[in-house]
PDB file of C-alpha atoms in Angstrom:
ATOM      1  CA  ALA A  22      16.053  30.211   7.518  1.00 75.00           C
ATOM      2  CA  GLN A  23      12.825  28.298   7.594  1.00 85.00           C
ATOM      3  CA  THR A  24      12.745  24.544   7.481  1.00 93.00           C
ATOM      4  CA  VAL A  25       9.828  22.163   6.864  1.00 97.00           C
ATOM      5  CA  THR A  26       9.905  18.556   8.042  1.00 97.00           C
ATOM      6  CA  GLN A  27       7.640  15.732   6.995  1.00 97.00           C
ATOM      7  CA  SER A  28       8.551  12.750   9.160  1.00 96.00           C
ATOM      8  CA  GLN A  29       6.461  10.185   7.341  1.00 97.00           C
ATOM      9  CA  PRO A  30       8.121   9.167   4.048  1.00 96.00           C
ATOM     10  CA  GLU A  31       5.214   6.869   3.240  1.00 97.00           C
ATOM     11  CA  MET A  32       1.653   6.393   4.451  1.00 98.00           C
ATOM     12  CA  SER A  33      -1.124   4.090   3.370  1.00 97.00           C
ATOM     13  CA  VAL A  34      -4.898   4.118   3.844  1.00 98.00           C
ATOM     14  CA  GLN A  35      -7.851   2.013   2.864  1.00 98.00           C
ATOM     15  CA  GLU A  36     -10.338   3.556   0.493  1.00 97.00           C
ATOM     16  CA  ALA A  37     -13.096   5.466   2.390  1.00 97.00           C
ATOM     17  CA  GLU A  38     -11.005   5.709   5.554  1.00 98.00           C
ATOM     18  CA  THR A  39      -9.242   8.743   7.076  1.00 98.00           C
ATOM     19  CA  VAL A  40      -5.530   9.432   7.058  1.00 98.00           C
ATOM     20  CA  THR A  41      -3.466  12.190   8.614  1.00 98.00           C
ATOM     21  CA  LEU A  42      -0.176  13.437   7.208  1.00 98.00           C
ATOM     22  CA  SER A  43       2.224  15.221   9.520  1.00 98.00           C
ATOM     23  CA  CYS A  44       4.230  18.372   8.981  1.00 98.00           C
ATOM     24  CA  THR A  45       6.327  20.479  11.316  1.00 98.00           C
ATOM     25  CA  TYR A  46       8.173  23.665  10.519  1.00 97.00           C
ATOM     26  CA  ASP A  47      10.648  25.947  12.102  1.00 95.00           C
ATOM     27  CA  THR A  48      10.511  29.755  11.763  1.00 91.00           C
ATOM     28  CA  SER A  49      11.120  32.871  13.774  1.00 88.00           C
ATOM     29  CA  GLU A  50       8.477  34.793  11.860  1.00 85.00           C
ATOM     30  CA  SER A  51       4.989  35.442  13.237  1.00 85.00           C
ATOM     31  CA  ASP A  52       3.192  35.867   9.962  1.00 85.00           C
ATOM     32  CA  TYR A  53       3.371  33.287   7.210  1.00 89.00           C
ATOM     33  CA  TYR A  54       1.404  30.898   5.042  1.00 91.00           C
ATOM     34  CA  LEU A  55       1.329  27.157   5.013  1.00 94.00           C
ATOM     35  CA  PHE A  56       0.240  24.953   2.140  1.00 95.00           C
ATOM     36  CA  TRP A  57      -0.289  21.359   1.262  1.00 97.00           C
ATOM     37  CA  TYR A  58       0.395  20.439  -2.334  1.00 97.00           C
ATOM     38  CA  LYS A  59      -0.361  17.128  -4.016  1.00 97.00           C
ATOM     39  CA  GLN A  60       1.796  15.698  -6.789  1.00 96.00           C
ATOM     40  CA  PRO A  61       0.244  12.656  -8.512  1.00 93.00           C
ATOM     41  CA  PRO A  62       2.312  10.386 -10.717  1.00 85.00           C
ATOM     42  CA  SER A  63       1.507  12.746 -13.661  1.00 75.00           C
ATOM     43  CA  ARG A  64       3.847  15.208 -11.859  1.00 74.00           C
ATOM     44  CA  GLN A  65       1.485  18.233 -11.973  1.00 87.00           C
ATOM     45  CA  MET A  66       1.713  19.867  -8.558  1.00 93.00           C
ATOM     46  CA  ILE A  67      -1.755  20.756  -7.276  1.00 94.00           C
ATOM     47  CA  LEU A  68      -2.648  23.055  -4.406  1.00 94.00           C
ATOM     48  CA  VAL A  69      -4.744  21.182  -1.866  1.00 96.00           C
ATOM     49  CA  ILE A  70      -5.232  23.646   0.974  1.00 95.00           C
ATOM     50  CA  ARG A  71      -3.678  26.725   2.521  1.00 94.00           C
ATOM     51  CA  GLN A  72      -3.602  28.233   5.952  1.00 94.00           C
ATOM     52  CA  GLU A  73      -2.774  31.792   7.038  1.00 91.00           C
ATOM     53  CA  ALA A  74      -0.822  31.863  10.293  1.00 90.00           C
ATOM     54  CA  TYR A  75      -2.827  34.787  11.673  1.00 88.00           C
ATOM     55  CA  LYS A  76      -6.056  32.788  11.409  1.00 88.00           C
ATOM     56  CA  GLN A  77      -6.859  30.540  14.345  1.00 85.00           C
ATOM     57  CA  GLN A  78      -9.534  28.644  12.442  1.00 91.00           C
ATOM     58  CA  ASN A  79      -8.313  25.546  10.677  1.00 93.00           C
ATOM     59  CA  ALA A  80      -8.756  25.569   6.892  1.00 92.00           C
ATOM     60  CA  THR A  81     -11.010  22.989   5.222  1.00 93.00           C
ATOM     61  CA  GLU A  82     -11.566  22.132   1.579  1.00 92.00           C
ATOM     62  CA  ASN A  83     -14.185  19.441   1.115  1.00 95.00           C
ATOM     63  CA  ARG A  84     -12.575  16.197   2.325  1.00 97.00           C
ATOM     64  CA  PHE A  85      -9.306  17.892   3.241  1.00 97.00           C
ATOM     65  CA  SER A  86      -8.750  19.716   6.458  1.00 97.00           C
ATOM     66  CA  VAL A  87      -5.741  20.837   8.475  1.00 97.00           C
ATOM     67  CA  ASN A  88      -4.864  20.890  12.137  1.00 97.00           C
ATOM     68  CA  PHE A  89      -2.765  24.034  12.563  1.00 96.00           C
ATOM     69  CA  GLN A  90      -1.020  24.352  15.907  1.00 96.00           C
ATOM     70  CA  LYS A  91       0.956  27.593  15.709  1.00 95.00           C
ATOM     71  CA  ALA A  92       2.697  27.307  19.078  1.00 94.00           C
ATOM     72  CA  ALA A  93       3.821  23.779  18.327  1.00 96.00           C
ATOM     73  CA  LYS A  94       4.666  24.723  14.714  1.00 96.00           C
ATOM     74  CA  SER A  95       2.670  21.813  13.466  1.00 97.00           C
ATOM     75  CA  PHE A  96       0.500  21.661  10.358  1.00 97.00           C
ATOM     76  CA  SER A  97      -1.074  18.263   9.649  1.00 98.00           C
ATOM     77  CA  LEU A  98      -3.379  17.347   6.797  1.00 98.00           C
ATOM     78  CA  LYS A  99      -6.399  15.105   7.291  1.00 98.00           C
ATOM     79  CA  ILE A 100      -7.962  13.403   4.326  1.00 98.00           C
ATOM     80  CA  SER A 101     -11.379  12.005   5.034  1.00 98.00           C
ATOM     81  CA  ASP A 102     -13.195   9.390   2.975  1.00 97.00           C
ATOM     82  CA  SER A 103     -10.019   8.609   1.063  1.00 98.00           C
ATOM     83  CA  GLN A 104     -10.352   7.925  -2.630  1.00 97.00           C
ATOM     84  CA  LEU A 105      -8.123   6.125  -5.114  1.00 96.00           C
ATOM     85  CA  GLY A 106      -7.447   9.473  -6.788  1.00 94.00           C
ATOM     86  CA  ASP A 107      -5.890  10.774  -3.550  1.00 96.00           C
ATOM     87  CA  ALA A 108      -2.864   8.586  -4.126  1.00 96.00           C
ATOM     88  CA  ALA A 109       0.064  10.928  -4.667  1.00 97.00           C
ATOM     89  CA  MET A 110       3.116  12.530  -3.092  1.00 97.00           C
ATOM     90  CA  TYR A 111       2.021  15.239  -0.645  1.00 98.00           C
ATOM     91  CA  PHE A 112       4.197  18.202   0.144  1.00 98.00           C
ATOM     92  CA  CYS A 113       3.913  20.612   2.999  1.00 98.00           C
ATOM     93  CA  ALA A 114       5.210  24.080   2.163  1.00 95.00           C
ATOM     94  CA  TYR A 115       5.942  27.327   3.980  1.00 93.00           C
ATOM     95  CA  ARG A 116       5.910  30.845   2.651  1.00 89.00           C
ATOM     96  CA  SER A 117       6.847  34.029   4.435  1.00 84.00           C
ATOM     97  CA  ALA A 118       4.260  36.775   4.562  1.00 78.00           C
ATOM     98  CA  LEU A 119       6.923  39.483   4.453  1.00 68.00           C
ATOM     99  CA  SER A 120       6.037  41.853   1.724  1.00 60.00           C
ATOM    100  CA  ALA A 121       6.894  45.227   0.380  1.00 52.00           C
ATOM    101  CA  GLY A 122       4.656  47.460  -1.660  1.00 47.00           C
ATOM    102  CA  GLY A 123       1.822  44.959  -1.543  1.00 43.00           C
ATOM    103  CA  THR A 124       3.716  42.232  -3.368  1.00 45.00           C
ATOM    104  CA  SER A 125       5.231  39.039  -2.113  1.00 47.00           C
ATOM    105  CA  TYR A 126       8.675  37.575  -2.242  1.00 66.00           C
ATOM    106  CA  GLY A 127       6.958  34.261  -2.697  1.00 71.00           C
ATOM    107  CA  LYS A 128       9.628  31.663  -2.096  1.00 85.00           C
ATOM    108  CA  LEU A 129       8.069  28.333  -1.017  1.00 91.00           C
ATOM    109  CA  THR A 130      10.086  26.070   1.281  1.00 92.00           C
ATOM    110  CA  PHE A 131       8.997  22.442   0.890  1.00 96.00           C
ATOM    111  CA  GLY A 132       9.239  19.394   3.063  1.00 97.00           C
ATOM    112  CA  GLN A 133      10.575  16.155   1.692  1.00 97.00           C
ATOM    113  CA  GLY A 134       7.146  14.810   0.916  1.00 97.00           C
ATOM    114  CA  THR A 135       4.984  11.912   1.984  1.00 98.00           C
ATOM    115  CA  ILE A 136       3.936   9.208  -0.507  1.00 97.00           C
ATOM    116  CA  LEU A 137       0.303   8.294   0.105  1.00 98.00           C
ATOM    117  CA  THR A 138      -0.953   4.934  -1.123  1.00 97.00           C
ATOM    118  CA  VAL A 139      -4.680   4.292  -1.182  1.00 97.00           C
ATOM    119  CA  HIS A 140      -5.738   0.622  -1.085  1.00 97.00           C
ATOM    120  CA  PRO A 141      -9.080  -0.400  -2.635  1.00 95.00           C
TER     121      PRO A 141
ATOM    122  CA  LYS B  29      -8.619  29.965 -17.767  1.00 68.00           C
ATOM    123  CA  ALA B  30      -5.523  28.250 -19.107  1.00 81.00           C
ATOM    124  CA  GLY B  31      -3.063  26.978 -16.538  1.00 92.00           C
ATOM    125  CA  VAL B  32       0.699  27.394 -16.352  1.00 96.00           C
ATOM    126  CA  THR B  33       2.414  25.962 -19.350  1.00 97.00           C
ATOM    127  CA  GLN B  34       6.021  24.892 -19.658  1.00 97.00           C
ATOM    128  CA  THR B  35       7.996  24.000 -22.733  1.00 97.00           C
ATOM    129  CA  PRO B  36       9.548  21.683 -23.602  1.00 97.00           C
ATOM    130  CA  ARG B  37       8.174  18.910 -21.461  1.00 96.00           C
ATOM    131  CA  TYR B  38      11.192  16.675 -21.915  1.00 96.00           C
ATOM    132  CA  LEU B  39      14.739  17.483 -22.836  1.00 96.00           C
ATOM    133  CA  ILE B  40      17.955  15.527 -23.153  1.00 98.00           C
ATOM    134  CA  LYS B  41      21.237  17.376 -23.215  1.00 98.00           C
ATOM    135  CA  THR B  42      24.912  16.554 -23.028  1.00 98.00           C
ATOM    136  CA  ARG B  43      27.198  17.650 -20.254  1.00 98.00           C
ATOM    137  CA  GLY B  44      28.707  21.020 -21.019  1.00 97.00           C
ATOM    138  CA  GLN B  45      25.839  22.231 -23.150  1.00 98.00           C
ATOM    139  CA  GLN B  46      23.399  24.915 -22.168  1.00 98.00           C
ATOM    140  CA  VAL B  47      19.621  24.800 -22.033  1.00 98.00           C
ATOM    141  CA  THR B  48      16.727  27.232 -21.953  1.00 98.00           C
ATOM    142  CA  LEU B  49      13.339  26.367 -20.430  1.00 98.00           C
ATOM    143  CA  SER B  50      10.214  28.407 -20.899  1.00 98.00           C
ATOM    144  CA  CYS B  51       7.241  29.137 -18.667  1.00 98.00           C
ATOM    145  CA  SER B  52       4.007  30.949 -19.492  1.00 98.00           C
ATOM    146  CA  PRO B  53       2.059  31.932 -16.383  1.00 96.00           C
ATOM    147  CA  ILE B  54      -1.672  32.023 -15.896  1.00 94.00           C
ATOM    148  CA  SER B  55      -3.180  35.111 -17.531  1.00 94.00           C
ATOM    149  CA  GLY B  56      -3.039  38.000 -15.132  1.00 91.00           C
ATOM    150  CA  HIS B  57      -0.303  36.510 -13.001  1.00 91.00           C
ATOM    151  CA  ARG B  58       2.801  38.641 -12.723  1.00 91.00           C
ATOM    152  CA  SER B  59       5.009  36.531 -10.511  1.00 90.00           C
ATOM    153  CA  VAL B  60       6.870  33.485 -11.745  1.00 93.00           C
ATOM    154  CA  SER B  61       8.962  31.234  -9.567  1.00 93.00           C
ATOM    155  CA  TRP B  62      11.198  28.343 -10.566  1.00 96.00           C
ATOM    156  CA  TYR B  63      11.938  25.198  -8.598  1.00 97.00           C
ATOM    157  CA  GLN B  64      14.227  22.240  -9.108  1.00 97.00           C
ATOM    158  CA  GLN B  65      12.978  18.820  -8.014  1.00 96.00           C
ATOM    159  CA  THR B  66      15.355  15.874  -7.589  1.00 95.00           C
ATOM    160  CA  PRO B  67      14.964  12.634  -5.650  1.00 91.00           C
ATOM    161  CA  GLY B  68      17.884  13.477  -3.444  1.00 89.00           C
ATOM    162  CA  GLN B  69      17.351  17.145  -2.692  1.00 91.00           C
ATOM    163  CA  GLY B  70      13.609  17.402  -3.055  1.00 93.00           C
ATOM    164  CA  LEU B  71      12.057  20.656  -4.169  1.00 95.00           C
ATOM    165  CA  GLN B  72      14.407  23.629  -4.099  1.00 96.00           C
ATOM    166  CA  PHE B  73      13.661  27.221  -4.921  1.00 93.00           C
ATOM    167  CA  LEU B  74      15.692  28.655  -7.768  1.00 95.00           C
ATOM    168  CA  PHE B  75      14.422  32.236  -8.216  1.00 91.00           C
ATOM    169  CA  GLU B  76      11.363  34.409  -8.492  1.00 90.00           C
ATOM    170  CA  TYR B  77      10.579  37.093 -11.000  1.00 91.00           C
ATOM    171  CA  PHE B  78       8.053  39.874 -10.730  1.00 89.00           C
ATOM    172  CA  SER B  79       7.504  42.602 -13.332  1.00 88.00           C
ATOM    173  CA  GLU B  80      10.690  41.607 -15.143  1.00 93.00           C
ATOM    174  CA  THR B  81      12.799  41.869 -11.978  1.00 91.00           C
ATOM    175  CA  GLN B  82      14.384  39.090 -10.006  1.00 90.00           C
ATOM    176  CA  ARG B  83      13.127  39.536  -6.453  1.00 85.00           C
ATOM    177  CA  ASN B  84      14.421  36.444  -4.792  1.00 84.00           C
ATOM    178  CA  LYS B  85      17.087  33.880  -5.486  1.00 87.00           C
ATOM    179  CA  GLY B  86      17.870  30.484  -4.004  1.00 89.00           C
ATOM    180  CA  ASN B  87      21.253  28.922  -3.363  1.00 91.00           C
ATOM    181  CA  PHE B  88      22.204  27.830  -6.832  1.00 95.00           C
ATOM    182  CA  PRO B  89      25.391  28.561  -8.743  1.00 96.00           C
ATOM    183  CA  GLY B  90      25.586  31.351 -11.278  1.00 95.00           C
ATOM    184  CA  ARG B  91      25.152  28.817 -14.082  1.00 97.00           C
ATOM    185  CA  PHE B  92      21.444  29.081 -13.322  1.00 98.00           C
ATOM    186  CA  SER B  93      19.867  32.274 -14.524  1.00 97.00           C
ATOM    187  CA  GLY B  94      16.498  33.526 -15.603  1.00 97.00           C
ATOM    188  CA  ARG B  95      14.573  36.395 -16.945  1.00 97.00           C
ATOM    189  CA  GLN B  96      11.020  37.588 -17.302  1.00 97.00           C
ATOM    190  CA  PHE B  97       9.455  39.385 -20.227  1.00 97.00           C
ATOM    191  CA  SER B  98       6.951  42.185 -20.275  1.00 95.00           C
ATOM    192  CA  ASN B  99       4.120  39.666 -20.887  1.00 94.00           C
ATOM    193  CA  SER B 100       5.187  37.837 -17.684  1.00 94.00           C
ATOM    194  CA  ARG B 101       6.524  34.835 -19.559  1.00 97.00           C
ATOM    195  CA  SER B 102       9.752  33.609 -18.049  1.00 97.00           C
ATOM    196  CA  GLU B 103      12.727  31.644 -19.163  1.00 98.00           C
ATOM    197  CA  MET B 104      15.436  29.965 -17.158  1.00 98.00           C
ATOM    198  CA  ASN B 105      18.814  29.118 -18.510  1.00 98.00           C
ATOM    199  CA  VAL B 106      21.390  26.647 -17.308  1.00 97.00           C
ATOM    200  CA  SER B 107      24.817  26.922 -18.795  1.00 95.00           C
ATOM    201  CA  THR B 108      27.650  24.364 -18.780  1.00 96.00           C
ATOM    202  CA  LEU B 109      25.319  21.532 -17.830  1.00 97.00           C
ATOM    203  CA  GLU B 110      26.455  18.971 -15.260  1.00 97.00           C
ATOM    204  CA  LEU B 111      25.086  15.503 -14.672  1.00 97.00           C
ATOM    205  CA  GLY B 112      23.654  16.715 -11.353  1.00 96.00           C
ATOM    206  CA  ASP B 113      21.441  19.214 -13.165  1.00 97.00           C
ATOM    207  CA  SER B 114      19.228  16.338 -14.261  1.00 98.00           C
ATOM    208  CA  ALA B 115      15.897  17.142 -12.600  1.00 97.00           C
ATOM    209  CA  LEU B 116      12.309  18.129 -13.040  1.00 96.00           C
ATOM    210  CA  TYR B 117      12.114  21.900 -13.326  1.00 97.00           C
ATOM    211  CA  LEU B 118       8.866  23.351 -12.146  1.00 96.00           C
ATOM    212  CA  CYS B 119       7.523  26.798 -12.771  1.00 96.00           C
ATOM    213  CA  ALA B 120       4.812  28.411 -10.662  1.00 94.00           C
ATOM    214  CA  SER B 121       2.872  31.600 -11.127  1.00 93.00           C
ATOM    215  CA  SER B 122       0.882  33.808  -8.798  1.00 89.00           C
ATOM    216  CA  ARG B 123      -0.973  37.091  -8.963  1.00 85.00           C
ATOM    217  CA  THR B 124       0.215  40.353  -7.509  1.00 69.00           C
ATOM    218  CA  GLY B 125      -0.551  40.839  -3.867  1.00 50.00           C
ATOM    219  CA  PHE B 126       1.080  39.240  -0.870  1.00 55.00           C
ATOM    220  CA  SER B 127      -1.312  36.421  -0.102  1.00 56.00           C
ATOM    221  CA  HIS B 128      -1.741  34.538  -3.336  1.00 68.00           C
ATOM    222  CA  GLU B 129      -1.034  30.883  -3.859  1.00 84.00           C
ATOM    223  CA  GLN B 130       1.347  29.594  -6.429  1.00 89.00           C
ATOM    224  CA  TYR B 131       0.034  27.468  -9.257  1.00 92.00           C
ATOM    225  CA  PHE B 132       2.428  25.015 -10.843  1.00 94.00           C
ATOM    226  CA  GLY B 133       3.052  23.965 -14.401  1.00 96.00           C
ATOM    227  CA  PRO B 134       3.598  20.353 -15.478  1.00 95.00           C
ATOM    228  CA  GLY B 135       7.354  20.758 -15.390  1.00 96.00           C
ATOM    229  CA  THR B 136      10.209  20.142 -17.765  1.00 97.00           C
ATOM    230  CA  ARG B 137      12.142  16.893 -17.292  1.00 96.00           C
ATOM    231  CA  LEU B 138      15.793  17.601 -18.064  1.00 98.00           C
ATOM    232  CA  THR B 139      18.181  14.705 -18.474  1.00 98.00           C
ATOM    233  CA  VAL B 140      21.903  15.459 -18.761  1.00 98.00           C
ATOM    234  CA  THR B 141      24.053  12.648 -20.208  1.00 97.00           C
TER     235      THR B 141
END
């Protein structure tokens, strides 16, 4: 079974600065997907960024980028130019790429989450 | 395009009762997954439905069940509620294909007293 570990229960950052959230995972599979989700106090889970394991290039989405180290099974999220609206719980998630007939058995395995506080 | 919707948003039930939660996926999405979120256990996968068939199931007791309709809308049912079932229940939808992200609804907050 796959496991996802977020070792930082809480992180804080000053507005406009950069912060990195850590995530490690354990799997015996070679093909999978990794995601970062953001859950603000409103509780709506929002997809921030995703990474396909077969891609060596790190994914980026505007101010959000990842450092994907497949051999180390590490998947960290860097938030640049932090904004007050970035304050939320961030979850790292894993999904197997195993599929049959072109469809996915899309179970997401989540880490415990990291609460990010942004100070003005 | 409308997002994932869940009804009701809040629910209070008494121990021993049963409850049904509803999820309408994004138009065109055929897969619906359900998750339970609690402070102690975090986010845990309940089950996934695709084309009215349960494809995957998490480690939850048989009191937790679900179904999916031909229009991809899904319901989950919890029978004989226990205090520990108090949680935020999240529904997520995704399109067919093996690489698509899941998009979450706002959740249903269930409180069991």
